PDB file of C-alpha atoms and ligand atoms in Angstrom:
ATOM      1  CA  MET T   1    -156.223  19.214  86.493  1.00  0.00           C
ATOM      2  CA  ASN T   2    -159.889  20.606  86.342  1.00  0.00           C
ATOM      3  CA  LEU T   3    -162.913  20.550  85.413  1.00  0.00           C
ATOM      4  CA  THR T   4    -163.872  25.173  84.604  1.00  0.00           C
ATOM      5  CA  ASP T   5    -164.754  25.765  81.949  1.00  0.00           C
ATOM      6  CA  ARG T   6    -163.577  21.973  80.081  1.00  0.00           C
ATOM      7  CA  VAL T   7    -164.486  21.029  77.341  1.00  0.00           C
ATOM      8  CA  ALA T   8    -165.164  17.089  78.591  1.00  0.00           C
ATOM      9  CA  VAL T   9    -166.939  13.820  75.826  1.00  0.00           C
ATOM     10  CA  ILE T  10    -167.356  10.297  78.496  1.00  0.00           C
ATOM     11  CA  THR T  11    -168.576   6.821  76.560  1.00  0.00           C
ATOM     12  CA  GLY T  12    -170.424   4.472  78.308  1.00  0.00           C
ATOM     13  CA  GLY T  13    -172.515   7.746  80.076  1.00  0.00           C
ATOM     14  CA  ALA T  14    -175.661   6.069  79.836  1.00  0.00           C
ATOM     15  CA  GLY T  15    -176.003   5.464  83.385  1.00  0.00           C
ATOM     16  CA  GLY T  16    -173.356   3.942  86.103  1.00  0.00           C
ATOM     17  CA  ILE T  17    -170.504   5.287  86.757  1.00  0.00           C
ATOM     18  CA  GLY T  18    -169.951   7.775  82.725  1.00  0.00           C
ATOM     19  CA  ALA T  19    -173.477   9.388  84.109  1.00  0.00           C
ATOM     20  CA  ALA T  20    -172.232   9.901  87.400  1.00  0.00           C
ATOM     21  CA  LEU T  21    -169.020  11.331  86.232  1.00  0.00           C
ATOM     22  CA  GLY T  22    -171.585  13.393  83.663  1.00  0.00           C
ATOM     23  CA  ARG T  23    -172.885  15.028  86.400  1.00  0.00           C
ATOM     24  CA  ARG T  24    -170.177  15.926  88.712  1.00  0.00           C
ATOM     25  CA  PHE T  25    -168.893  17.768  85.540  1.00  0.00           C
ATOM     26  CA  ALA T  26    -171.158  20.230  84.873  1.00  0.00           C
ATOM     27  CA  ALA T  27    -171.405  20.237  88.465  1.00  0.00           C
ATOM     28  CA  GLU T  28    -167.572  21.107  88.772  1.00  0.00           C
ATOM     29  CA  GLY T  29    -168.687  23.822  85.793  1.00  0.00           C
ATOM     30  CA  ALA T  30    -167.296  21.976  83.326  1.00  0.00           C
ATOM     31  CA  ALA T  31    -167.963  24.416  80.042  1.00  0.00           C
ATOM     32  CA  ALA T  32    -169.357  20.752  77.871  1.00  0.00           C
ATOM     33  CA  VAL T  33    -170.508  17.706  78.754  1.00  0.00           C
ATOM     34  CA  VAL T  34    -170.973  16.076  75.741  1.00  0.00           C
ATOM     35  CA  LEU T  35    -172.442  12.294  77.051  1.00  0.00           C
ATOM     36  CA  ALA T  36    -172.826   8.251  74.489  1.00  0.00           C
ATOM     37  CA  ASP T  37    -173.196   5.467  74.626  1.00  0.00           C
ATOM     38  CA  LEU T  38    -175.028   2.184  72.955  1.00  0.00           C
ATOM     39  CA  ASP T  39    -178.177   3.638  73.937  1.00  0.00           C
ATOM     40  CA  ALA T  40    -179.173   6.870  72.764  1.00  0.00           C
ATOM     41  CA  ASP T  41    -182.148   7.872  73.706  1.00  0.00           C
ATOM     42  CA  ALA T  42    -180.913   6.794  77.797  1.00  0.00           C
ATOM     43  CA  THR T  43    -177.722   9.308  77.580  1.00  0.00           C
ATOM     44  CA  ARG T  44    -179.835  12.017  76.023  1.00  0.00           C
ATOM     45  CA  ALA T  45    -182.203  11.079  79.169  1.00  0.00           C
ATOM     46  CA  VAL T  46    -179.440  11.541  81.169  1.00  0.00           C
ATOM     47  CA  ALA T  47    -177.352  14.543  79.334  1.00  0.00           C
ATOM     48  CA  GLU T  48    -181.340  16.312  80.225  1.00  0.00           C
ATOM     49  CA  GLY T  49    -181.032  15.402  83.475  1.00  0.00           C
ATOM     50  CA  ILE T  50    -177.604  17.181  83.800  1.00  0.00           C
ATOM     51  CA  GLY T  51    -178.891  20.242  82.175  1.00  0.00           C
ATOM     52  CA  PRO T  52    -178.159  22.235  79.079  1.00  0.00           C
ATOM     53  CA  VAL T  53    -174.117  22.192  79.937  1.00  0.00           C
ATOM     54  CA  ALA T  54    -174.682  18.513  78.332  1.00  0.00           C
ATOM     55  CA  HIS T  55    -175.398  16.386  75.306  1.00  0.00           C
ATOM     56  CA  GLY T  56    -176.996  12.627  74.476  1.00  0.00           C
ATOM     57  CA  VAL T  57    -175.696  11.151  71.592  1.00  0.00           C
ATOM     58  CA  GLY T  58    -175.495   6.975  70.354  1.00  0.00           C
ATOM     59  CA  LEU T  59    -171.749   6.134  69.913  1.00  0.00           C
ATOM     60  CA  ASP T  60    -170.628   2.514  69.116  1.00  0.00           C
ATOM     61  CA  VAL T  61    -166.639   2.848  70.467  1.00  0.00           C
ATOM     62  CA  THR T  62    -165.937  -0.197  68.643  1.00  0.00           C
ATOM     63  CA  ASP T  63    -166.399   0.963  65.612  1.00  0.00           C
ATOM     64  CA  GLU T  64    -163.148   3.887  64.822  1.00  0.00           C
ATOM     65  CA  ALA T  65    -165.511   6.497  62.388  1.00  0.00           C
ATOM     66  CA  GLN T  66    -168.266   7.184  64.736  1.00  0.00           C
ATOM     67  CA  VAL T  67    -165.693   7.312  67.769  1.00  0.00           C
ATOM     68  CA  ARG T  68    -163.842  10.046  65.169  1.00  0.00           C
ATOM     69  CA  ALA T  69    -167.116  12.204  63.486  1.00  0.00           C
ATOM     70  CA  LEU T  70    -167.893  12.428  67.207  1.00  0.00           C
ATOM     71  CA  VAL T  71    -164.775  13.796  67.762  1.00  0.00           C
ATOM     72  CA  ASP T  72    -164.769  16.059  65.078  1.00  0.00           C
ATOM     73  CA  GLU T  73    -167.793  16.940  65.529  1.00  0.00           C
ATOM     74  CA  THR T  74    -167.994  18.065  69.385  1.00  0.00           C
ATOM     75  CA  GLU T  75    -164.385  19.279  67.784  1.00  0.00           C
ATOM     76  CA  ARG T  76    -166.255  21.329  65.659  1.00  0.00           C
ATOM     77  CA  ARG T  77    -168.826  22.832  68.036  1.00  0.00           C
ATOM     78  CA  TYR T  78    -166.984  23.768  70.618  1.00  0.00           C
ATOM     79  CA  GLY T  79    -163.184  24.285  69.646  1.00  0.00           C
ATOM     80  CA  ARG T  80    -161.465  21.901  71.311  1.00  0.00           C
ATOM     81  CA  ILE T  81    -162.129  18.009  73.646  1.00  0.00           C
ATOM     82  CA  ASP T  82    -160.172  19.404  77.332  1.00  0.00           C
ATOM     83  CA  LEU T  83    -161.352  15.792  79.082  1.00  0.00           C
ATOM     84  CA  PHE T  84    -161.700  12.614  76.975  1.00  0.00           C
ATOM     85  CA  CYS T  85    -163.259   9.182  79.115  1.00  0.00           C
ATOM     86  CA  ALA T  86    -163.022   5.999  78.067  1.00  0.00           C
ATOM     87  CA  ASN T  87    -165.374   5.041  79.753  1.00  0.00           C
ATOM     88  CA  ALA T  88    -167.123   2.336  77.862  1.00  0.00           C
ATOM     89  CA  GLY T  89    -167.037  -0.920  79.032  1.00  0.00           C
ATOM     90  CA  VAL T  90    -168.388  -4.531  78.877  1.00  0.00           C
ATOM     91  CA  ALA T  91    -168.014  -7.467  81.134  1.00  0.00           C
ATOM     92  CA  THR T  92    -168.801 -11.606  79.958  1.00  0.00           C
ATOM     93  CA  GLY T  93    -168.502 -13.610  82.896  1.00  0.00           C
ATOM     94  CA  GLY T  94    -167.058 -16.594  81.483  1.00  0.00           C
ATOM     95  CA  GLY T  95    -163.931 -17.971  82.267  1.00  0.00           C
ATOM     96  CA  ALA T  96    -161.697 -18.968  79.111  1.00  0.00           C
ATOM     97  CA  GLU T  97    -163.587 -21.548  77.909  1.00  0.00           C
ATOM     98  CA  ALA T  98    -166.305 -18.391  76.888  1.00  0.00           C
ATOM     99  CA  PRO T  99    -166.862 -18.472  72.954  1.00  0.00           C
ATOM    100  CA  ASP T 100    -165.199 -17.080  70.934  1.00  0.00           C
ATOM    101  CA  ALA T 101    -167.653 -13.911  70.360  1.00  0.00           C
ATOM    102  CA  ASP T 102    -167.433 -13.149  74.349  1.00  0.00           C
ATOM    103  CA  TRP T 103    -163.054 -12.668  73.632  1.00  0.00           C
ATOM    104  CA  GLU T 104    -163.676 -10.200  71.060  1.00  0.00           C
ATOM    105  CA  ARG T 105    -166.623  -8.263  72.479  1.00  0.00           C
ATOM    106  CA  ALA T 106    -164.857  -7.303  75.554  1.00  0.00           C
ATOM    107  CA  TRP T 107    -161.348  -6.991  73.449  1.00  0.00           C
ATOM    108  CA  ARG T 108    -163.913  -4.189  71.418  1.00  0.00           C
ATOM    109  CA  VAL T 109    -165.215  -2.623  74.352  1.00  0.00           C
ATOM    110  CA  ASN T 110    -162.060  -2.678  76.609  1.00  0.00           C
ATOM    111  CA  VAL T 111    -159.505  -2.032  74.505  1.00  0.00           C
ATOM    112  CA  LEU T 112    -160.371  -1.729  71.368  1.00  0.00           C
ATOM    113  CA  GLY T 113    -162.572   1.247  71.942  1.00  0.00           C
ATOM    114  CA  HIS T 114    -159.605   3.277  74.235  1.00  0.00           C
ATOM    115  CA  VAL T 115    -157.417   2.355  71.212  1.00  0.00           C
ATOM    116  CA  HIS T 116    -160.402   4.495  69.475  1.00  0.00           C
ATOM    117  CA  SER T 117    -160.506   7.747  71.266  1.00  0.00           C
ATOM    118  CA  ALA T 118    -156.839   8.134  71.251  1.00  0.00           C
ATOM    119  CA  ARG T 119    -155.977   7.443  68.098  1.00  0.00           C
ATOM    120  CA  ALA T 120    -158.763  10.442  67.784  1.00  0.00           C
ATOM    121  CA  VAL T 121    -158.102  12.901  70.243  1.00  0.00           C
ATOM    122  CA  LEU T 122    -154.325  12.775  69.982  1.00  0.00           C
ATOM    123  CA  PRO T 123    -154.258  15.410  66.963  1.00  0.00           C
ATOM    124  CA  ALA T 124    -155.489  17.555  67.916  1.00  0.00           C
ATOM    125  CA  MET T 125    -154.611  17.649  72.047  1.00  0.00           C
ATOM    126  CA  LEU T 126    -150.498  17.914  70.650  1.00  0.00           C
ATOM    127  CA  ARG T 127    -150.373  20.593  68.291  1.00  0.00           C
ATOM    128  CA  ARG T 128    -152.447  22.169  71.187  1.00  0.00           C
ATOM    129  CA  GLY T 129    -149.486  21.511  73.223  1.00  0.00           C
ATOM    130  CA  GLN T 130    -152.771  19.850  75.753  1.00  0.00           C
ATOM    131  CA  GLY T 131    -155.560  17.282  76.931  1.00  0.00           C
ATOM    132  CA  TYR T 132    -156.261  14.498  79.071  1.00  0.00           C
ATOM    133  CA  LEU T 133    -157.508  10.528  78.518  1.00  0.00           C
ATOM    134  CA  LEU T 134    -159.320   9.315  81.703  1.00  0.00           C
ATOM    135  CA  PHE T 135    -159.485   5.655  80.769  1.00  0.00           C
ATOM    136  CA  THR T 136    -161.648   3.437  83.071  1.00  0.00           C
ATOM    137  CA  CYS T 137    -160.097   0.424  83.582  1.00  0.00           C
ATOM    138  CA  SER T 138    -160.293  -1.319  86.685  1.00  0.00           C
ATOM    139  CA  ALA T 139    -159.026  -2.750  89.547  1.00  0.00           C
ATOM    140  CA  ALA T 140    -159.590  -6.285  87.201  1.00  0.00           C
ATOM    141  CA  GLY T 141    -156.146  -4.588  84.854  1.00  0.00           C
ATOM    142  CA  VAL T 142    -154.382  -4.519  88.285  1.00  0.00           C
ATOM    143  CA  LEU T 143    -155.369  -7.484  90.064  1.00  0.00           C
ATOM    144  CA  THR T 144    -158.170 -10.218  89.144  1.00  0.00           C
ATOM    145  CA  ALA T 145    -161.296 -10.706  88.127  1.00  0.00           C
ATOM    146  CA  VAL T 146    -162.421 -13.714  89.771  1.00  0.00           C
ATOM    147  CA  GLY T 147    -164.402 -15.541  87.611  1.00  0.00           C
ATOM    148  CA  ASP T 148    -164.663 -13.448  84.550  1.00  0.00           C
ATOM    149  CA  ALA T 149    -161.262 -13.946  82.137  1.00  0.00           C
ATOM    150  CA  PRO T 150    -162.213 -12.197  79.200  1.00  0.00           C
ATOM    151  CA  TYR T 151    -162.039  -8.681  81.398  1.00  0.00           C
ATOM    152  CA  THR T 152    -159.330  -9.649  83.101  1.00  0.00           C
ATOM    153  CA  ALA T 153    -157.024  -9.683  80.612  1.00  0.00           C
ATOM    154  CA  THR T 154    -158.482  -6.582  78.449  1.00  0.00           C
ATOM    155  CA  LYS T 155    -158.064  -4.427  81.586  1.00  0.00           C
ATOM    156  CA  HIS T 156    -155.238  -5.451  81.896  1.00  0.00           C
ATOM    157  CA  ALA T 157    -154.846  -4.726  78.740  1.00  0.00           C
ATOM    158  CA  ALA T 158    -156.531  -1.426  79.212  1.00  0.00           C
ATOM    159  CA  VAL T 159    -153.995  -1.112  82.132  1.00  0.00           C
ATOM    160  CA  GLY T 160    -151.034  -1.136  79.670  1.00  0.00           C
ATOM    161  CA  LEU T 161    -152.186   0.961  76.632  1.00  0.00           C
ATOM    162  CA  ALA T 162    -152.640   3.502  79.289  1.00  0.00           C
ATOM    163  CA  GLU T 163    -149.037   3.411  81.181  1.00  0.00           C
ATOM    164  CA  TRP T 164    -148.172   3.036  77.093  1.00  0.00           C
ATOM    165  CA  LEU T 165    -149.129   6.703  76.227  1.00  0.00           C
ATOM    166  CA  ALA T 166    -148.543   8.122  79.508  1.00  0.00           C
ATOM    167  CA  ILE T 167    -145.375   7.807  79.180  1.00  0.00           C
ATOM    168  CA  THR T 168    -145.156   7.898  75.560  1.00  0.00           C
ATOM    169  CA  TYR T 169    -146.685  11.594  75.286  1.00  0.00           C
ATOM    170  CA  ARG T 170    -146.306  13.754  79.497  1.00  0.00           C
ATOM    171  CA  ASP T 171    -143.938  14.932  77.847  1.00  0.00           C
ATOM    172  CA  ASP T 172    -145.857  17.125  75.323  1.00  0.00           C
ATOM    173  CA  GLY T 173    -148.733  18.085  77.366  1.00  0.00           C
ATOM    174  CA  VAL T 174    -151.474  15.058  76.573  1.00  0.00           C
ATOM    175  CA  ARG T 175    -151.594  12.854  80.539  1.00  0.00           C
ATOM    176  CA  VAL T 176    -153.635   9.773  81.140  1.00  0.00           C
ATOM    177  CA  SER T 177    -154.896   8.684  83.990  1.00  0.00           C
ATOM    178  CA  ALA T 178    -156.028   4.986  84.778  1.00  0.00           C
ATOM    179  CA  LEU T 179    -159.283   4.698  86.200  1.00  0.00           C
ATOM    180  CA  CYS T 180    -159.904   1.120  88.767  1.00  0.00           C
ATOM    181  CA  PRO T 181    -161.884   0.491  91.453  1.00  0.00           C
ATOM    182  CA  GLN T 182    -163.131  -2.280  92.502  1.00  0.00           C
ATOM    183  CA  GLY T 183    -166.973  -2.928  92.870  1.00  0.00           C
ATOM    184  CA  VAL T 184    -169.620  -0.440  91.812  1.00  0.00           C
ATOM    185  CA  ASP T 185    -173.255  -0.696  92.456  1.00  0.00           C
ATOM    186  CA  THR T 186    -174.027  -0.441  88.821  1.00  0.00           C
ATOM    187  CA  PRO T 187    -176.082  -2.023  85.737  1.00  0.00           C
ATOM    188  CA  MET T 188    -173.228  -4.380  85.292  1.00  0.00           C
ATOM    189  CA  LEU T 189    -171.897  -5.358  89.071  1.00  0.00           C
ATOM    190  CA  ALA T 190    -175.934  -5.569  89.896  1.00  0.00           C
ATOM    191  CA  GLY T 191    -176.821  -7.854  87.284  1.00  0.00           C
ATOM    192  CA  GLY T 192    -173.486 -10.444  88.653  1.00  0.00           C
ATOM    193  CA  LEU T 193    -175.031 -10.403  92.251  1.00  0.00           C
ATOM    194  CA  ALA T 194    -178.334 -10.583  91.173  1.00  0.00           C
ATOM    195  CA  GLU T 195    -177.282 -13.314  89.872  1.00  0.00           C
ATOM    196  CA  GLY T 196    -175.336 -14.751  92.512  1.00  0.00           C
ATOM    197  CA  HIS T 197    -172.579 -15.113  89.971  1.00  0.00           C
ATOM    198  CA  LEU T 198    -168.982 -15.761  91.932  1.00  0.00           C
ATOM    199  CA  GLY T 199    -166.824 -13.364  90.527  1.00  0.00           C
ATOM    200  CA  ALA T 200    -169.286 -10.443  91.561  1.00  0.00           C
ATOM    201  CA  ARG T 201    -169.932 -12.048  94.799  1.00  0.00           C
ATOM    202  CA  VAL T 202    -166.220 -11.599  95.117  1.00  0.00           C
ATOM    203  CA  ILE T 203    -165.133  -8.445  94.464  1.00  0.00           C
ATOM    204  CA  ALA T 204    -168.926  -7.773  97.242  1.00  0.00           C
ATOM    205  CA  ALA T 205    -166.632  -9.907  99.983  1.00  0.00           C
ATOM    206  CA  SER T 206    -163.078  -7.845  98.626  1.00  0.00           C
ATOM    207  CA  GLY T 207    -164.107  -4.484 100.386  1.00  0.00           C
ATOM    208  CA  ALA T 208    -166.801  -1.828  99.609  1.00  0.00           C
ATOM    209  CA  VAL T 209    -169.024  -1.213  96.674  1.00  0.00           C
ATOM    210  CA  LEU T 210    -168.932   2.538  96.487  1.00  0.00           C
ATOM    211  CA  THR T 211    -171.799   4.611  94.391  1.00  0.00           C
ATOM    212  CA  PRO T 212    -171.068   6.225  91.081  1.00  0.00           C
ATOM    213  CA  ASP T 213    -170.463   9.667  93.035  1.00  0.00           C
ATOM    214  CA  GLN T 214    -168.279   7.621  95.040  1.00  0.00           C
ATOM    215  CA  VAL T 215    -166.437   6.873  91.726  1.00  0.00           C
ATOM    216  CA  ALA T 216    -166.854  10.545  90.241  1.00  0.00           C
ATOM    217  CA  ASP T 217    -165.313  12.803  93.796  1.00  0.00           C
ATOM    218  CA  ALA T 218    -162.381  10.316  93.546  1.00  0.00           C
ATOM    219  CA  THR T 219    -162.141  10.926  89.954  1.00  0.00           C
ATOM    220  CA  ILE T 220    -162.072  14.002  90.633  1.00  0.00           C
ATOM    221  CA  ALA T 221    -159.725  14.455  93.244  1.00  0.00           C
ATOM    222  CA  GLY T 222    -157.055  11.508  91.125  1.00  0.00           C
ATOM    223  CA  LEU T 223    -157.961  14.423  88.218  1.00  0.00           C
ATOM    224  CA  ALA T 224    -157.130  17.342  90.383  1.00  0.00           C
ATOM    225  CA  GLU T 225    -154.077  15.838  91.398  1.00  0.00           C
ATOM    226  CA  GLU T 226    -153.175  14.536  87.220  1.00  0.00           C
ATOM    227  CA  ARG T 227    -152.637  10.742  89.350  1.00  0.00           C
ATOM    228  CA  PHE T 228    -151.860   8.341  86.929  1.00  0.00           C
ATOM    229  CA  LEU T 229    -153.536   5.170  88.777  1.00  0.00           C
ATOM    230  CA  ILE T 230    -156.690   6.786  90.790  1.00  0.00           C
ATOM    231  CA  LEU T 231    -157.989   3.741  92.988  1.00  0.00           C
ATOM    232  CA  PRO T 232    -161.175   5.081  94.578  1.00  0.00           C
ATOM    233  CA  HIS T 233    -160.299   1.852  96.749  1.00  0.00           C
ATOM    234  CA  PRO T 234    -157.643   2.543  98.276  1.00  0.00           C
ATOM    235  CA  GLU T 235    -157.861  -1.260  99.746  1.00  0.00           C
ATOM    236  CA  VAL T 236    -157.058  -2.011  95.951  1.00  0.00           C
ATOM    237  CA  ALA T 237    -153.080  -0.236  96.471  1.00  0.00           C
ATOM    238  CA  GLY T 238    -152.185  -2.752  99.264  1.00  0.00           C
ATOM    239  CA  TYR T 239    -153.788  -5.647  97.573  1.00  0.00           C
ATOM    240  CA  ALA T 240    -151.214  -4.684  94.081  1.00  0.00           C
ATOM    241  CA  ARG T 241    -148.715  -4.296  95.970  1.00  0.00           C
ATOM    242  CA  ARG T 242    -148.632  -8.175  97.604  1.00  0.00           C
ATOM    243  CA  ARG T 243    -150.240  -9.178  94.199  1.00  0.00           C
ATOM    244  CA  ALA T 244    -146.010  -8.158  92.601  1.00  0.00           C
ATOM    245  CA  GLU T 245    -143.956  -8.676  95.995  1.00  0.00           C
ATOM    246  CA  ASP T 246    -145.921 -12.275  96.277  1.00  0.00           C
ATOM    247  CA  PRO T 247    -147.673 -13.349  93.849  1.00  0.00           C
ATOM    248  CA  ASP T 248    -148.026 -17.076  94.768  1.00  0.00           C
ATOM    249  CA  GLY T 249    -149.188 -15.918  98.453  1.00  0.00           C
ATOM    250  CA  TRP T 250    -152.003 -13.150  97.093  1.00  0.00           C
ATOM    251  CA  GLN T 251    -153.208 -16.262  94.864  1.00  0.00           C
ATOM    252  CA  ALA T 252    -153.591 -18.477  98.178  1.00  0.00           C
ATOM    253  CA  GLY T 253    -155.413 -15.501  99.934  1.00  0.00           C
ATOM    254  CA  LEU T 254    -157.946 -15.188  96.734  1.00  0.00           C
ATOM    255  CA  ARG T 255    -158.197 -18.604  96.462  1.00  0.00           C
ATOM    256  CA  LYS T 256    -158.503 -18.976  99.919  1.00  0.00           C
ATOM    257  CA  LEU T 257    -161.864 -16.637  99.468  1.00  0.00           C
ATOM    258  CA  VAL T 258    -162.944 -18.301  96.571  1.00  0.00           C
ATOM    259  CA  ARG T 259    -162.721 -21.560  98.272  1.00  0.00           C
ATOM    260  CA  ARG T 260    -165.137 -20.189 101.497  1.00  0.00           C
ATOM    261  CA  LEU T 261    -167.647 -19.224  99.000  1.00  0.00           C
ATOM    262  CA  ARG T 262    -168.232 -22.182  97.290  1.00  0.00           C
ATOM    263  CA  ALA T 263    -168.504 -24.044 100.445  1.00  0.00           C
ATOM    264  CA  ALA T 264    -171.158 -21.676 101.395  1.00  0.00           C
ATOM    265  CA  ASP T 265    -172.764 -22.048  98.330  1.00  0.00           C
ATOM    266  CA  GLN T 266    -172.406 -25.737  99.495  1.00  0.00           C
ATOM    267  CA  TYR T 267    -174.821 -25.105 102.868  1.00  0.00           C
ATOM    268  CA  GLU T 268    -177.464 -26.086 103.966  1.00  0.00           C
ATOM    269  CA  PRO T 269    -179.618 -24.819 106.377  1.00  0.00           C
ATOM    270  CA  PRO T 270    -180.753 -28.114 108.916  1.00  0.00           C
ATOM    271  CA  PRO T 271    -184.345 -28.799 108.606  1.00  0.00           C
ATOM    272  CA  SER T 272    -186.542 -26.840 110.675  1.00  0.00           C
ATOM    273  CA  PRO T 273    -188.033 -28.082 113.891  1.00  0.00           C
ATOM    274  CA  PRO T 274    -190.867 -29.787 113.771  1.00  0.00           C
ATOM    275  CA  PRO T 275    -194.268 -28.058 114.889  1.00  0.00           C
ATOM    276  CA  PRO T 276    -195.213 -28.743 118.452  1.00  0.00           C
ATOM    277  CA  SER T 277    -197.624 -31.860 118.763  1.00  0.00           C
ATOM    278  CA  PRO T 278    -201.310 -30.571 120.460  1.00  0.00           C
ATOM    279  CA  TRP T 279    -201.905 -34.343 121.650  1.00  0.00           C
ATOM    280  CA  PRO T 280    -200.365 -34.420 125.800  1.00  0.00           C
ATOM    281  CA  ALA T 281    -196.984 -37.133 125.732  1.00  0.00           C
ATOM    282  CA  ALA T 282    -197.706 -40.270 126.287  1.00  0.00           C
ATOM    283  CA  SER T 283    -197.081 -42.081 129.036  1.00  0.00           C
ATOM    284  CA  PRO T 284    -194.878 -44.239 129.476  1.00  0.00           C
TER     285      PRO T 284
HETATM  286  N1  LIG G 301    -169.791  -1.671  87.942  1.00  0.00           N
HETATM  287  C1  LIG G 301    -168.197  -2.043  88.650  1.00  0.00           C
HETATM  288  O1  LIG G 301    -168.166  -2.849  89.784  1.00  0.00           O
HETATM  289  C2  LIG G 301    -166.683  -1.943  87.923  1.00  0.00           C
HETATM  290  C3  LIG G 301    -165.566  -2.317  88.683  1.00  0.00           C
HETATM  291  C4  LIG G 301    -164.447  -1.592  87.111  1.00  0.00           C
HETATM  292  C5  LIG G 301    -164.799  -0.355  86.255  1.00  0.00           C
HETATM  293  N2  LIG G 301    -166.067  -0.650  85.627  1.00  0.00           N
HETATM  294  C6  LIG G 301    -165.332  -0.453  85.050  1.00  0.00           C
HETATM  295  O2  LIG G 301    -166.703   0.909  84.563  1.00  0.00           O
HETATM  296  C7  LIG G 301    -166.787   0.718  83.076  1.00  0.00           C
HETATM  297  C8  LIG G 301    -168.311   2.127  83.401  1.00  0.00           C
HETATM  298  O3  LIG G 301    -169.259   0.435  83.712  1.00  0.00           O
HETATM  299  P1  LIG G 301    -170.303   0.950  84.784  1.00  0.00           P
HETATM  300  O4  LIG G 301    -170.197  -0.224  86.339  1.00  0.00           O
HETATM  301  O5  LIG G 301    -171.414   2.279  84.675  1.00  0.00           O
HETATM  302  O6  LIG G 301    -171.704  -0.303  84.027  1.00  0.00           O
HETATM  303  P2  LIG G 301    -172.724   0.132  83.329  1.00  0.00           P
HETATM  304  O7  LIG G 301    -172.707  -0.569  82.508  1.00  0.00           O
HETATM  305  O8  LIG G 301    -174.128   0.852  84.413  1.00  0.00           O
HETATM  306  O9  LIG G 301    -171.965   0.919  82.049  1.00  0.00           O
HETATM  307  C9  LIG G 301    -171.667   0.967  80.575  1.00  0.00           C
HETATM  308  C10 LIG G 301    -171.664   1.023  79.914  1.00  0.00           C
HETATM  309  O10 LIG G 301    -171.533   0.948  78.667  1.00  0.00           O
HETATM  310  C11 LIG G 301    -171.695   1.318  77.507  1.00  0.00           C
HETATM  311  N3  LIG G 301    -171.091   0.496  76.004  1.00  0.00           N
HETATM  312  C12 LIG G 301    -170.975  -0.989  76.122  1.00  0.00           C
HETATM  313  N4  LIG G 301    -170.654  -1.017  74.420  1.00  0.00           N
HETATM  314  C13 LIG G 301    -170.397  -0.134  74.241  1.00  0.00           C
HETATM  315  C14 LIG G 301    -170.174   0.029  73.562  1.00  0.00           C
HETATM  316  N5  LIG G 301    -169.054  -1.040  72.620  1.00  0.00           N
HETATM  317  N6  LIG G 301    -170.338   1.291  72.815  1.00  0.00           N
HETATM  318  C15 LIG G 301    -170.598   2.778  73.409  1.00  0.00           C
HETATM  319  N7  LIG G 301    -171.243   2.344  74.746  1.00  0.00           N
HETATM  320  C16 LIG G 301    -170.628   0.948  75.211  1.00  0.00           C
HETATM  321  C17 LIG G 301    -173.263   0.376  78.012  1.00  0.00           C
HETATM  322  O11 LIG G 301    -174.181   1.050  77.427  1.00  0.00           O
HETATM  323  C18 LIG G 301    -173.540   1.124  79.609  1.00  0.00           C
HETATM  324  O12 LIG G 301    -174.139   2.298  79.737  1.00  0.00           O
HETATM  325  C19 LIG G 301    -166.917   0.735  82.357  1.00  0.00           C
HETATM  326  O13 LIG G 301    -165.316  -0.081  81.523  1.00  0.00           O
HETATM  327  C20 LIG G 301    -166.130  -1.276  83.230  1.00  0.00           C
HETATM  328  O14 LIG G 301    -165.578  -2.285  82.888  1.00  0.00           O
HETATM  329  C21 LIG G 301    -166.974  -1.720  86.470  1.00  0.00           C
END
């Protein structure tokens, strides 16, 4: 798929990767780019920055009625949706002990948000015999996100759902890609790094932290090839292969990295030497 004359919808479009996708789609000649996010004001500001081709609206992807209304309104205004990017996502920074409310929020945004999108757009795409779903998942969905159990579990579920949809609907003309970046310089990762969160530091130590624009470049290339797995960090393919071939060895390598980062936390620099004394040294 190329973006020329396409109608695209992007959830989580108030900033980060979603906004970069919006800018890039417009630059590629999209007919319309609809950005939708919980943060309606920021989304409208992003759309205004892109220009008349873009339109920003408020949306909560966990509310199926809102997702359906967005899809209906976009189809009414522009006639169709060629590409729906389910990109909204949340991290929790918690482990297994994270409260159920955090697990539920991760599930509702990172998985059910994609389910709601697929349910809303598939009928028209299947009728037309064409359409494209892009799910922003994460390298955490094919590997693991150290320090964030709900994120890891729900991103694995998102990749599983994308794969299921790709297999089920490809022969009916609907294509599906799972975008799986590792570290990207957005508010999501920056917040974790600012707090010194172990998970964010593992991401930063595992490879390059890309800009959202670099992720948008990789997405355009992946969509052009209609590749299922879009990996802006190519090294993730090697990590995933290693994990599949030798799960114990892969986990041992990751544990070693975590131990190294934890040891760095405990490192205390030696006290600085005392300033030189202004007095002459006493003779023995
Ligand atoms: N930043 C990274 O390192 C990284 C790496 C891999 C994958 N991702 C994924 O990329 C996607 C975009 O994240 P980002 O990095 O641009 O961070 P971000 O925090 O800038 O963007 C996430 C957006 O999702 C929106 N959102 C959250 N809950 C929502 C809801 N219920 N309904 C509508 N919108 C909602 C937020 O308001 C925010 O604008 C997410 O799915 C994230 O998991 C990010």
